[in-house]
Every structure is written in structure tokens, then in C-alpha cells.
PDB file of C-alpha atoms in Angstrom:
ATOM      1  CA  LYS A   1     -14.288 -19.699   4.249  1.00  0.00           C
ATOM      2  CA  ARG A   2     -11.227 -17.975   2.836  1.00  0.00           C
ATOM      3  CA  LYS A   3     -13.492 -15.423   1.134  1.00  0.00           C
ATOM      4  CA  VAL A   4     -15.314 -14.679   4.386  1.00  0.00           C
ATOM      5  CA  ARG A   5     -12.039 -14.250   6.290  1.00  0.00           C
ATOM      6  CA  GLY A   6     -10.680 -12.035   3.523  1.00  0.00           C
ATOM      7  CA  ALA A   7     -13.785  -9.882   3.598  1.00  0.00           C
ATOM      8  CA  LEU A   8     -13.453  -9.495   7.363  1.00  0.00           C
ATOM      9  CA  ILE A   9      -9.843  -8.356   7.104  1.00  0.00           C
ATOM     10  CA  PHE A  10     -10.520  -5.941   4.268  1.00  0.00           C
ATOM     11  CA  ALA A  11     -13.656  -4.581   5.907  1.00  0.00           C
ATOM     12  CA  PHE A  12     -11.839  -3.357   8.974  1.00  0.00           C
ATOM     13  CA  LEU A  13      -8.734  -2.127   7.166  1.00  0.00           C
ATOM     14  CA  VAL A  14     -10.058   1.234   5.940  1.00  0.00           C
ATOM     15  CA  ALA A  15     -10.669   2.532   9.441  1.00  0.00           C
ATOM     16  CA  ALA A  16      -7.155   1.494  10.413  1.00  0.00           C
ATOM     17  CA  LEU A  17      -5.715   3.994   7.943  1.00  0.00           C
ATOM     18  CA  GLY A  18      -6.808   6.794  10.283  1.00  0.00           C
ATOM     19  CA  ALA A  19      -9.678   9.283  10.354  1.00  0.00           C
ATOM     20  CA  PRO A  20      -7.992  11.956   8.177  1.00  0.00           C
ATOM     21  CA  ARG A  21      -7.622   9.444   5.352  1.00  0.00           C
ATOM     22  CA  VAL A  22     -11.143   8.007   5.394  1.00  0.00           C
ATOM     23  CA  VAL A  23     -13.051   8.771   2.199  1.00  0.00           C
ATOM     24  CA  ALA A  24     -16.723   8.052   1.510  1.00  0.00           C
ATOM     25  CA  ALA A  25     -17.370   5.309  -0.991  1.00  0.00           C
ATOM     26  CA  GLN A  26     -17.188   6.657  -4.511  1.00  0.00           C
ATOM     27  CA  SER A  27     -18.169   5.238  -7.863  1.00  0.00           C
ATOM     28  CA  VAL A  28     -15.686   3.802 -10.291  1.00  0.00           C
ATOM     29  CA  ALA A  29     -16.450   6.724 -12.604  1.00  0.00           C
ATOM     30  CA  ASP A  30     -15.397   9.136  -9.853  1.00  0.00           C
ATOM     31  CA  ILE A  31     -12.094   7.288  -9.488  1.00  0.00           C
ATOM     32  CA  GLN A  32     -11.415   7.357 -13.205  1.00  0.00           C
ATOM     33  CA  ALA A  33     -12.229  11.076 -13.313  1.00  0.00           C
ATOM     34  CA  GLU A  34      -9.808  11.716 -10.443  1.00  0.00           C
ATOM     35  CA  VAL A  35      -7.061   9.848 -12.289  1.00  0.00           C
ATOM     36  CA  ARG A  36      -7.747  11.800 -15.486  1.00  0.00           C
ATOM     37  CA  ARG A  37      -7.401  15.069 -13.592  1.00  0.00           C
ATOM     38  CA  ALA A  38      -4.119  13.909 -12.070  1.00  0.00           C
ATOM     39  CA  THR A  39      -2.638  12.807 -15.392  1.00  0.00           C
ATOM     40  CA  SER A  40      -4.182  15.335 -17.785  1.00  0.00           C
ATOM     41  CA  ALA A  41      -0.865  17.140 -18.317  1.00  0.00           C
ATOM     42  CA  TRP A  42       1.165  13.959 -18.853  1.00  0.00           C
ATOM     43  CA  HIS A  43       2.558  13.501 -22.356  1.00  0.00           C
ATOM     44  CA  GLY A  44       2.182  10.020 -23.790  1.00  0.00           C
ATOM     45  CA  GLY A  45       1.279   8.648 -20.372  1.00  0.00           C
ATOM     46  CA  GLU A  46       4.684   9.691 -19.029  1.00  0.00           C
ATOM     47  CA  PRO A  47       4.802  11.274 -15.536  1.00  0.00           C
ATOM     48  CA  PRO A  48       6.185  14.827 -15.501  1.00  0.00           C
ATOM     49  CA  ALA A  49       9.875  15.443 -14.848  1.00  0.00           C
ATOM     50  CA  ASP A  50       9.197  18.557 -12.779  1.00  0.00           C
ATOM     51  CA  SER A  51       9.265  17.641  -9.084  1.00  0.00           C
ATOM     52  CA  ALA A  52       6.487  20.014  -8.047  1.00  0.00           C
ATOM     53  CA  ALA A  53       4.185  18.771 -10.812  1.00  0.00           C
ATOM     54  CA  LEU A  54       5.022  15.163  -9.953  1.00  0.00           C
ATOM     55  CA  SER A  55       4.285  15.700  -6.269  1.00  0.00           C
ATOM     56  CA  ALA A  56       0.930  17.312  -7.087  1.00  0.00           C
ATOM     57  CA  ALA A  57       0.062  14.405  -9.387  1.00  0.00           C
ATOM     58  CA  ILE A  58       0.919  11.885  -6.662  1.00  0.00           C
ATOM     59  CA  GLU A  59      -1.351  13.702  -4.214  1.00  0.00           C
ATOM     60  CA  GLN A  60      -4.246  13.562  -6.691  1.00  0.00           C
ATOM     61  CA  LEU A  61      -3.555   9.919  -7.466  1.00  0.00           C
ATOM     62  CA  GLY A  62      -3.473   9.308  -3.729  1.00  0.00           C
ATOM     63  CA  GLN A  63      -7.014  10.632  -3.469  1.00  0.00           C
ATOM     64  CA  ALA A  64      -8.041   8.265  -6.254  1.00  0.00           C
ATOM     65  CA  ALA A  65      -6.325   5.418  -4.374  1.00  0.00           C
ATOM     66  CA  LEU A  66      -8.278   6.196  -1.216  1.00  0.00           C
ATOM     67  CA  LYS A  67     -11.513   6.248  -3.189  1.00  0.00           C
ATOM     68  CA  PHE A  68     -10.621   2.860  -4.653  1.00  0.00           C
ATOM     69  CA  ILE A  69     -10.071   1.502  -1.143  1.00  0.00           C
ATOM     70  CA  ALA A  70     -13.446   2.889  -0.072  1.00  0.00           C
ATOM     71  CA  VAL A  71     -15.184   1.303  -3.071  1.00  0.00           C
ATOM     72  CA  MET A  72     -13.518  -2.043  -2.327  1.00  0.00           C
ATOM     73  CA  ASP A  73     -14.551  -1.825   1.308  1.00  0.00           C
ATOM     74  CA  ARG A  74     -18.157  -1.072   0.398  1.00  0.00           C
ATOM     75  CA  SER A  75     -18.227  -3.943  -2.072  1.00  0.00           C
ATOM     76  CA  LEU A  76     -16.685  -6.422   0.364  1.00  0.00           C
ATOM     77  CA  GLN A  77     -19.027  -5.445   3.187  1.00  0.00           C
ATOM     78  CA  SER A  78     -22.069  -5.864   0.947  1.00  0.00           C
ATOM     79  CA  GLY A  79     -20.786  -9.136  -0.507  1.00  0.00           C
ATOM     80  CA  SER A  80     -21.086  -7.732  -4.018  1.00  0.00           C
ATOM     81  CA  ASP A  81     -17.372  -7.937  -4.869  1.00  0.00           C
ATOM     82  CA  SER A  82     -17.796 -10.939  -7.185  1.00  0.00           C
ATOM     83  CA  ARG A  83     -20.627  -9.310  -9.112  1.00  0.00           C
ATOM     84  CA  GLU A  84     -18.816  -5.973  -9.306  1.00  0.00           C
ATOM     85  CA  ARG A  85     -15.413  -7.463 -10.090  1.00  0.00           C
ATOM     86  CA  PRO A  86     -15.164  -6.146 -13.702  1.00  0.00           C
ATOM     87  CA  ALA A  87     -15.814  -2.573 -12.559  1.00  0.00           C
ATOM     88  CA  LEU A  88     -13.510  -2.949  -9.575  1.00  0.00           C
ATOM     89  CA  LEU A  89     -10.758  -4.243 -11.854  1.00  0.00           C
ATOM     90  CA  GLU A  90     -11.207  -1.142 -14.023  1.00  0.00           C
ATOM     91  CA  ALA A  91     -10.846   1.053 -10.966  1.00  0.00           C
ATOM     92  CA  TYR A  92      -7.799  -0.859  -9.757  1.00  0.00           C
ATOM     93  CA  ARG A  93      -6.019  -0.550 -13.095  1.00  0.00           C
ATOM     94  CA  ALA A  94      -6.937   3.109 -13.435  1.00  0.00           C
ATOM     95  CA  VAL A  95      -5.273   3.882 -10.097  1.00  0.00           C
ATOM     96  CA  SER A  96      -2.401   1.413 -10.041  1.00  0.00           C
ATOM     97  CA  GLN A  97      -0.974   2.020 -13.511  1.00  0.00           C
ATOM     98  CA  PRO A  98      -0.083   5.728 -13.089  1.00  0.00           C
ATOM     99  CA  LEU A  99       1.154   5.145  -9.544  1.00  0.00           C
ATOM    100  CA  GLU A 100       3.386   2.324 -10.808  1.00  0.00           C
ATOM    101  CA  ALA A 101       4.644   4.634 -13.569  1.00  0.00           C
ATOM    102  CA  VAL A 102       5.516   7.348 -11.031  1.00  0.00           C
ATOM    103  CA  TYR A 103       7.289   4.879  -8.765  1.00  0.00           C
ATOM    104  CA  GLU A 104       9.284   3.425 -11.661  1.00  0.00           C
ATOM    105  CA  LYS A 105      10.210   6.900 -12.905  1.00  0.00           C
ATOM    106  CA  THR A 106      11.529   8.090  -9.538  1.00  0.00           C
ATOM    107  CA  GLY A 107      13.408   4.836  -9.021  1.00  0.00           C
ATOM    108  CA  GLY A 108      14.942   5.087 -12.477  1.00  0.00           C
ATOM    109  CA  GLN A 109      16.049   8.657 -11.872  1.00  0.00           C
ATOM    110  CA  LEU A 110      17.765   7.688  -8.624  1.00  0.00           C
ATOM    111  CA  GLU A 111      19.501   4.742 -10.299  1.00  0.00           C
ATOM    112  CA  ARG A 112      20.792   6.973 -13.095  1.00  0.00           C
ATOM    113  CA  MET A 113      22.125   9.486 -10.584  1.00  0.00           C
ATOM    114  CA  VAL A 114      24.004   6.749  -8.740  1.00  0.00           C
ATOM    115  CA  ARG A 115      25.350   5.211 -11.934  1.00  0.00           C
ATOM    116  CA  LYS A 116      26.631   8.604 -13.127  1.00  0.00           C
ATOM    117  CA  ILE A 117      28.500   9.195  -9.870  1.00  0.00           C
ATOM    118  CA  ILE A 118      30.037   5.702  -9.997  1.00  0.00           C
ATOM    119  CA  GLU A 119      31.157   6.177 -13.603  1.00  0.00           C
ATOM    120  CA  GLU A 120      32.765   9.502 -12.673  1.00  0.00           C
ATOM    121  CA  ASP A 121      34.330   7.953  -9.564  1.00  0.00           C
ATOM    122  CA  GLY A 122      32.520  10.584  -7.538  1.00  0.00           C
ATOM    123  CA  ASP A 123      31.313  10.850  -3.950  1.00  0.00           C
ATOM    124  CA  LEU A 124      28.245   8.656  -3.381  1.00  0.00           C
ATOM    125  CA  GLU A 125      27.820   9.893   0.186  1.00  0.00           C
ATOM    126  CA  ALA A 126      27.564  13.449  -1.091  1.00  0.00           C
ATOM    127  CA  LEU A 127      24.982  12.340  -3.641  1.00  0.00           C
ATOM    128  CA  TYR A 128      22.865  10.645  -0.990  1.00  0.00           C
ATOM    129  CA  GLU A 129      22.853  13.853   1.033  1.00  0.00           C
ATOM    130  CA  SER A 130      22.077  16.103  -1.926  1.00  0.00           C
ATOM    131  CA  PRO A 131      18.674  17.873  -2.102  1.00  0.00           C
ATOM    132  CA  GLU A 132      18.014  16.420  -5.568  1.00  0.00           C
ATOM    133  CA  TYR A 133      18.534  12.832  -4.427  1.00  0.00           C
ATOM    134  CA  ARG A 134      16.537  13.308  -1.230  1.00  0.00           C
ATOM    135  CA  GLN A 135      13.691  14.874  -3.167  1.00  0.00           C
ATOM    136  CA  GLY A 136      13.623  11.892  -5.528  1.00  0.00           C
ATOM    137  CA  GLN A 137      13.502   9.531  -2.570  1.00  0.00           C
ATOM    138  CA  ALA A 138      10.643  11.495  -1.014  1.00  0.00           C
ATOM    139  CA  LEU A 139       8.595  11.403  -4.216  1.00  0.00           C
ATOM    140  CA  GLY A 140       9.173   7.666  -4.577  1.00  0.00           C
ATOM    141  CA  ALA A 141       8.106   7.066  -1.004  1.00  0.00           C
ATOM    142  CA  GLN A 142       5.037   9.250  -1.501  1.00  0.00           C
ATOM    143  CA  ALA A 143       3.928   7.097  -4.435  1.00  0.00           C
ATOM    144  CA  LEU A 144       4.864   3.835  -2.713  1.00  0.00           C
ATOM    145  CA  TYR A 145       2.723   4.606   0.329  1.00  0.00           C
ATOM    146  CA  TYR A 146      -0.428   4.604  -1.798  1.00  0.00           C
ATOM    147  CA  LEU A 147       0.799   1.751  -3.993  1.00  0.00           C
ATOM    148  CA  ASN A 148       1.211  -0.523  -0.996  1.00  0.00           C
ATOM    149  CA  TRP A 149      -2.465  -0.275  -0.049  1.00  0.00           C
ATOM    150  CA  VAL A 150      -3.670  -0.342  -3.666  1.00  0.00           C
ATOM    151  CA  ARG A 151      -1.685  -3.539  -4.273  1.00  0.00           C
ATOM    152  CA  PHE A 152      -3.010  -5.076  -1.063  1.00  0.00           C
ATOM    153  CA  TYR A 153      -6.618  -4.318  -1.955  1.00  0.00           C
ATOM    154  CA  GLY A 154      -6.097  -5.089  -5.614  1.00  0.00           C
ATOM    155  CA  ALA A 155      -4.889  -8.580  -4.729  1.00  0.00           C
ATOM    156  CA  ARG A 156      -8.453  -9.324  -3.616  1.00  0.00           C
ATOM    157  CA  LEU A 157      -9.518  -9.122  -7.261  1.00  0.00           C
ATOM    158  CA  PHE A 158      -7.127 -11.815  -8.473  1.00  0.00           C
ATOM    159  CA  GLU A 159      -6.400 -15.467  -7.840  1.00  0.00           C
ATOM    160  CA  GLY A 160      -3.309 -17.651  -7.814  1.00  0.00           C
ATOM    161  CA  SER A 161       0.050 -16.251  -8.842  1.00  0.00           C
ATOM    162  CA  GLN A 162      -1.280 -12.751  -9.650  1.00  0.00           C
ATOM    163  CA  ARG A 163      -2.788 -12.420  -6.199  1.00  0.00           C
ATOM    164  CA  ARG A 164       0.360 -13.681  -4.523  1.00  0.00           C
ATOM    165  CA  ALA A 165       2.599 -11.378  -6.549  1.00  0.00           C
ATOM    166  CA  LEU A 166       0.589  -8.312  -5.547  1.00  0.00           C
ATOM    167  CA  LEU A 167       0.612  -9.301  -1.878  1.00  0.00           C
ATOM    168  CA  GLU A 168       4.364  -9.914  -1.980  1.00  0.00           C
ATOM    169  CA  LYS A 169       4.958  -6.531  -3.620  1.00  0.00           C
ATOM    170  CA  ALA A 170       2.778  -4.838  -1.012  1.00  0.00           C
ATOM    171  CA  ALA A 171       4.605  -6.615   1.818  1.00  0.00           C
ATOM    172  CA  SER A 172       7.973  -5.590   0.370  1.00  0.00           C
ATOM    173  CA  GLY A 173       6.763  -2.013   0.026  1.00  0.00           C
ATOM    174  CA  PHE A 174       5.539  -1.901   3.614  1.00  0.00           C
ATOM    175  CA  SER A 175       8.882  -3.316   4.755  1.00  0.00           C
ATOM    176  CA  SER A 176      10.729  -0.483   3.027  1.00  0.00           C
ATOM    177  CA  PHE A 177       9.156   1.970   5.491  1.00  0.00           C
ATOM    178  CA  LEU A 178      10.301  -0.024   8.502  1.00  0.00           C
ATOM    179  CA  GLY A 179      13.617   0.333  10.290  1.00  0.00           C
ATOM    180  CA  GLY A 180      15.405   3.220  11.895  1.00  0.00           C
ATOM    181  CA  GLU A 181      15.645   4.220  15.504  1.00  0.00           C
ATOM    182  CA  LYS A 182      12.704   6.605  15.587  1.00  0.00           C
ATOM    183  CA  SER A 183       9.242   5.051  15.483  1.00  0.00           C
ATOM    184  CA  THR A 184       6.756   6.992  13.355  1.00  0.00           C
ATOM    185  CA  ASP A 185       3.070   6.468  12.659  1.00  0.00           C
ATOM    186  CA  LEU A 186       3.973   5.590   9.059  1.00  0.00           C
ATOM    187  CA  GLN A 187       6.195   2.789  10.360  1.00  0.00           C
ATOM    188  CA  ARG A 188       3.500   1.536  12.711  1.00  0.00           C
ATOM    189  CA  GLU A 189       0.887   1.578   9.942  1.00  0.00           C
ATOM    190  CA  SER A 190       3.325  -0.177   7.602  1.00  0.00           C
ATOM    191  CA  LEU A 191       3.962  -2.895  10.167  1.00  0.00           C
ATOM    192  CA  PHE A 192       0.220  -3.444  10.329  1.00  0.00           C
ATOM    193  CA  GLY A 193       0.025  -3.589   6.530  1.00  0.00           C
ATOM    194  CA  ARG A 194       2.884  -6.058   6.326  1.00  0.00           C
ATOM    195  CA  GLY A 195       1.210  -8.242   8.932  1.00  0.00           C
ATOM    196  CA  LEU A 196      -2.026  -8.282   6.941  1.00  0.00           C
ATOM    197  CA  CYS A 197      -0.125  -9.223   3.788  1.00  0.00           C
ATOM    198  CA  ALA A 198       1.623 -12.070   5.595  1.00  0.00           C
ATOM    199  CA  LEU A 199      -1.737 -13.286   6.902  1.00  0.00           C
ATOM    200  CA  GLU A 200      -3.219 -13.349   3.401  1.00  0.00           C
ATOM    201  CA  LEU A 201      -0.101 -15.114   2.090  1.00  0.00           C
ATOM    202  CA  GLY A 202      -0.476 -17.816   4.729  1.00  0.00           C
ATOM    203  CA  GLU A 203       2.789 -16.817   6.416  1.00  0.00           C
ATOM    204  CA  PHE A 204       1.255 -17.116   9.838  1.00  0.00           C
ATOM    205  CA  GLU A 205       4.324 -16.883  12.057  1.00  0.00           C
ATOM    206  CA  ALA A 206       5.383 -13.617  10.400  1.00  0.00           C
ATOM    207  CA  ALA A 207       1.811 -12.310  10.476  1.00  0.00           C
ATOM    208  CA  ILE A 208       1.373 -13.121  14.155  1.00  0.00           C
ATOM    209  CA  GLU A 209       4.663 -11.427  15.054  1.00  0.00           C
ATOM    210  CA  ASP A 210       3.799  -8.199  13.219  1.00  0.00           C
ATOM    211  CA  LEU A 211       0.163  -8.044  14.267  1.00  0.00           C
ATOM    212  CA  GLN A 212       0.963  -8.773  17.903  1.00  0.00           C
ATOM    213  CA  ALA A 213       3.499  -5.937  17.895  1.00  0.00           C
ATOM    214  CA  VAL A 214       0.871  -3.565  16.483  1.00  0.00           C
ATOM    215  CA  ALA A 215      -1.799  -4.721  18.937  1.00  0.00           C
ATOM    216  CA  GLU A 216       0.499  -4.241  21.929  1.00  0.00           C
ATOM    217  CA  ASP A 217       2.051  -0.910  20.915  1.00  0.00           C
ATOM    218  CA  PRO A 218       0.414   1.902  22.958  1.00  0.00           C
ATOM    219  CA  GLN A 219       1.535   4.442  20.344  1.00  0.00           C
ATOM    220  CA  ASN A 220      -0.940   3.014  17.856  1.00  0.00           C
ATOM    221  CA  PRO A 221      -4.429   4.529  17.859  1.00  0.00           C
ATOM    222  CA  PRO A 222      -7.034   2.359  19.625  1.00  0.00           C
ATOM    223  CA  ASP A 223      -8.845   1.449  16.382  1.00  0.00           C
ATOM    224  CA  ARG A 224      -5.657   0.150  14.756  1.00  0.00           C
ATOM    225  CA  ARG A 225      -4.783  -1.878  17.843  1.00  0.00           C
ATOM    226  CA  HIS A 226      -8.303  -3.325  17.896  1.00  0.00           C
ATOM    227  CA  LYS A 227      -8.144  -4.295  14.242  1.00  0.00           C
ATOM    228  CA  ALA A 228      -4.696  -5.796  14.691  1.00  0.00           C
ATOM    229  CA  ARG A 229      -6.088  -7.935  17.537  1.00  0.00           C
ATOM    230  CA  LEU A 230      -8.904  -9.172  15.283  1.00  0.00           C
ATOM    231  CA  ALA A 231      -6.442 -10.062  12.533  1.00  0.00           C
ATOM    232  CA  LEU A 232      -4.136 -11.659  15.114  1.00  0.00           C
ATOM    233  CA  LEU A 233      -7.004 -13.812  16.356  1.00  0.00           C
ATOM    234  CA  ASP A 234      -7.682 -14.905  12.789  1.00  0.00           C
ATOM    235  CA  GLY A 235      -4.008 -15.748  12.297  1.00  0.00           C
ATOM    236  CA  LEU A 236      -3.770 -17.773  15.496  1.00  0.00           C
ATOM    237  CA  VAL A 237      -6.857 -19.808  14.626  1.00  0.00           C
ATOM    238  CA  ARG A 238      -5.725 -20.419  11.046  1.00  0.00           C
ATOM    239  CA  HIS A 239      -2.292 -21.446  12.328  1.00  0.00           C
ATOM    240  CA  GLY A 240      -3.882 -23.933  14.732  1.00  0.00           C
ATOM    241  CA  ARG A 241      -2.782 -22.068  17.880  1.00  0.00           C
ATOM    242  CA  TYR A 242      -6.258 -22.240  19.391  1.00  0.00           C
ATOM    243  CA  ALA A 243      -5.109 -21.977  23.013  1.00  0.00           C
ATOM    244  CA  GLU A 244      -3.631 -18.532  22.334  1.00  0.00           C
ATOM    245  CA  ALA A 245      -6.653 -17.239  20.429  1.00  0.00           C
TER     246      ALA A 245
END
């Protein structure tokens, strides 16, 4: 039953990412080729230091991530995910590893910048407002956006503690895009993603709260609201709140 519910959730997720991001199902070989193109100029597997080159690499890796999501969706809809698991794991690792490397690199650069200012007893507020720091934040966020969904989908390929760890990382990543006074589509999509993670983690109260907010928010596109309602229904039933379902 859990597998059927999981397949249902994953099957309707791709459309919720929005029409501009939908990619036709691609083969694992296509994904690996996309990753090779994105990382061909990397030395020793290390992401480039140049911001423009790093941003371009993230965009290419993002395309590979979307293809991975499409392949997972196709596999889950056809019920072939168990049979295709080895190939899907290859695709997941091919996409996730360079994205993780980019995210770690940008985070490390920001930490070093902060540490340097602290050691020099400098102005942290000025650092946070500097173009260099803001650019690093933007690159990290760019990588994290794709990582969140890759981790969420990748969790479907694992069991036990590995699965839970990926879902928790995805939920934390989605949460990092939330907050602030101005509501953006990225925030609304991230709230939906966090709700789906909570549902898969069995954190039903949190899932219901997030998914209900998405379903009732008129700023969300109709397809995302519809999919949030389906996930909300699943959460209510699994939480034993049948009267509300």
C-alpha cells in the first residue's frame, strides 16, 4: 500500500513543477550525457571557481535533474521502478553528486568569507550586502532548488535510514526558501515540496498544514492546487481523519 501511495504522489508531482519545467522522459544515458557536458571543464571533479562558469554548469545540471524527474515519473507510472532501480540509481547519482558538490562549494565559500571578516573584526553587515556574497548566495540557491527535488525523488530509490535522510534534507532545503514578507512562486512551490516530504516521512500534521495552505492559496496555479488537494486527502486518510477527507 505504501508503494502505491508513493507512486501516486510522485506521479502527479512533475506537473506541479509548472509547464515551463516539464521535460519529456529521457533515458538514463541522456541524463549521464547531460551531466558530462555540464562537468566537462571541471578539474578533478571540482566545480569551477568562476561564477559565470558555475552558474552555467548549474543550469545544465538542472536540465539533467529535470530529465531524472521525468524518468522517475515514467517508471513510477508504469510500475517498472523496482525492475529499473539499478539504472535509476545510476541516474540519481550522476545528477545528485555534482549538484551536491556545487552546493557544498558555494556554502564553503560563504563560510570562509564570514570567518575572514570575523577574524579581522570587520563589518558583517557590509559583507552580507556585498555583490560577491549575494552572488554566492544566489548560486547556492540555484543549486539547492534542483537538489531539493532530486533528493525527494531519489528517496524513492532507497529504504530505511537512507530514504529518511534524503527526505529530511529535501524538507530542510524547501524550508530554506520559505519566509519573508513577499510571497513568490518559488516559496509556494517549496511549501508544496515540504508538505510532500512531510507526508512521506509520516509527519501528517505538518504535511496537512502545508498542503492545505497550498490547496487554498489562489496564487498557486490550478494544477498545483489540485495536486495538493490529492496529497492532502491522502494525508488525512493516513492520519485517520476520515471525516475531513
